[in-house]
Amino acid sequence: MSPFVAGVDADVRTTGRESEPEVFMGQILDNEPLSRTDIAFQAPTQIKFGVGKLANLGEELQIEDDLGDLARVVLITDAALAGLGIVDRIRSGFHGSHYDLVGVFDDVPSDSDVRAVDAAAAFVSENNAEIILAAGGGSVMDTAKAAAVVATHGGRVSDYEGLYIVPGPCIPIVAIPTTCGTGSEVSGGAVIKDHDARTKVILGSPYLFPRMALLDPELLRSLPAHLVAYTGMDAMTHAIEAFVSTDREPISEAIALRAVEMLADNLPLAVADRGNTDALSKVQIAASMGGIAFTNAVLGATHAIAHSIGSLHGLHHGLCNAVALPYVMEYNLRTCPARFAALALALGAERAGRTDAEFASEAVERVRSLNASIGIPGTFEGLGLEGDDATVGDITDAAMNDPCLAFNPRPSEYADIEILVRRCVTGAS
Amino acid sequence: MINYYTRDWVEAVVSRLRESAEFRSAARKLNGTFVFRVLDGPGNHDRMTTWTFRSGECVDWTYESAATPWEAMRTAEYDNSWIMRSTCPYEMMADLNRGDMSPVRALASPRYQVEGRKTMLLQMMRALNLWNELAAQVEVVYDHDSA
Ligand SMILES: [Fe+2]
């Protein structure tokens, strides 16, 4: 017996082979082999969290060696946030500091657009911005990232489409999220819609990571309950999909699993009461954790389907994820039951002596209950879609070409995804 | 016309890679060995090709084939010095080369397997896309009996 085990009253299991030492075995995940033998993890964005942190914005920037000597700041945001007073709050956050808010671009549409990127980039250049503040949701932060690329390196946003195309560092971005889901504040990606061409420009580069993410739950107080629910479930989907993806690795895994637990424990509280500072804070932090997890471990079929339904039917990204998530989890269950059993624990289910295979489906049930508790419908029919062949076929066609699908743990052919999409739409098995 | 996935085809692709200034410039960071296993192909043969790059220049390549199922090749362990090894049926490779199947659809399929340094592959994506484009420009016959 190992000296570490002798005399210790613990659950000790052996591998069953005489020559191998007895080992402690964890109770959260089984000791499966690494699904990747080659890992590169990156999370370069500095995260600063604090209730009321925005009021100390100047100090938080000034203390950083690389930001302290810069002065000219441009704010990128949207009209709704400007109407809610974000500009004044940022101005007062700079009060007493040397930072100069030289311009405010508040013309980002709710659904990012290449023209908004061009206009924002021109605005950044005209104002000789040294720091870009991006205060808003995913559309604002992605627009700011793309504008920083164009303002720094010239050309059009489409010149930088793809992975690892941006040639070098850009004007630093301080991301100030006002929703609790996209994870864009900690990611190296940006998705910009080209509404004229009805396409998306997707950029991915290490130079797109914001320099800093400033998380202040005060900024979530005015977010309507349904948007807390939608964006929070987007974050939940990031964490769950990263936890089971083909590109999962232990670093993201740890971050993702804790994010799932924090969201499960706090999202219903935050949806019910934006006065609940602790719940809002944890949802906001968990959303950034989900962002870090999926930036490294990527996503899966839920996002492939949500992207497709979102663009074909104009539904909110987080809402689409929330509806599709339990169906996709069910579809993936048997591929990695131990992972879903761990998720079930994080989501609050009682194992009660059940094996991973028996317990795994509890994760799906917990997500269904969570959805119901925050007003998310059980199917896309509940959102007005029809389960006819043409609707299902169009969604399936788009999902089959979404890069996220390549990272789903269960390999899939067209017919598999078609059945899965039909289930998401109608609920029928 | 050249028969697809034969020695002649590999030679034709390699010469295009070597002649393309655009590829050499975009592929400056392309280094290391890429291995492709193509199963159940024409002539009832499996195939394996290797392509080795140094700063974007294709400095070495191999083409081998043997009767299906070529067990030694199919069961060979992955070598960690490679950048990647992909394995798929000939029909899928042909669909990809014809543009009838998107790379995402192949990657999501249980019939397509990729091993290796995925993050590095993503970093090389621009060069890999150009490599695919140049390969697809070679005029080929898919339905043949050569191996
Ligand atoms: Fe998402």
Coordinates of C-alpha atoms in Angstrom, one line a residue, chain A residues 36-40 163-165 246-247 298 399-407 410-414 416, chain B residues 29 78 80 92 101-112 116-120 122-126:
Chain A
R36 CA -5.8 16.1 -27.1
T37 CA -2.1 15.2 -26.7
D38 CA -1.1 18.6 -28.0
I39 CA -2.5 21.6 -26.1
A40 CA -2.0 25.4 -26.5
L163 CA -7.9 32.7 -38.6
Y164 CA -4.5 34.2 -37.9
I165 CA -4.7 36.8 -40.7
T246 CA -13.4 17.2 -29.1
D247 CA -10.8 19.9 -28.3
V298 CA -14.1 25.5 -29.0
A399 CA -25.4 23.9 -39.4
M400 CA -23.5 21.4 -41.5
N401 CA -21.3 24.2 -42.7
D402 CA -20.7 25.8 -39.3
P403 CA -17.2 25.3 -38.0
C404 CA -18.5 24.6 -34.5
L405 CA -19.9 21.3 -35.7
A406 CA -16.4 19.9 -36.3
F407 CA -15.8 20.1 -32.6
R410 CA -20.3 13.0 -31.3
P411 CA -19.2 12.8 -35.0
S412 CA -22.2 13.5 -37.2
E413 CA -23.4 13.0 -40.8
Y414 CA -26.1 15.1 -42.4
D416 CA -27.9 12.8 -37.8
Chain B
K29 CA 5.1 29.4 -41.5
Y78 CA 0.8 8.2 -34.8
N80 CA 4.3 12.9 -32.6
M92 CA -14.6 11.6 -49.2
M101 CA -18.1 18.5 -49.5
S102 CA -17.1 21.3 -47.2
P103 CA -14.1 20.8 -44.9
V104 CA -16.4 21.4 -41.9
R105 CA -18.7 18.6 -43.0
A106 CA -15.7 16.2 -43.4
L107 CA -14.3 17.2 -40.0
A108 CA -17.6 16.6 -38.3
S109 CA -18.1 13.2 -40.0
P110 CA -17.3 9.9 -38.2
R111 CA -15.5 8.8 -41.4
Y112 CA -12.9 11.5 -41.2
G116 CA -2.0 15.9 -34.4
R117 CA -1.3 19.5 -33.5
K118 CA -4.7 21.1 -34.1
T119 CA -3.9 24.5 -32.7
M120 CA -0.9 24.7 -35.0
L122 CA -5.4 26.5 -37.2
Q123 CA -2.4 28.8 -37.3
M124 CA -1.5 27.4 -40.7
M125 CA -5.0 27.6 -42.0
R126 CA -4.3 30.2 -44.7

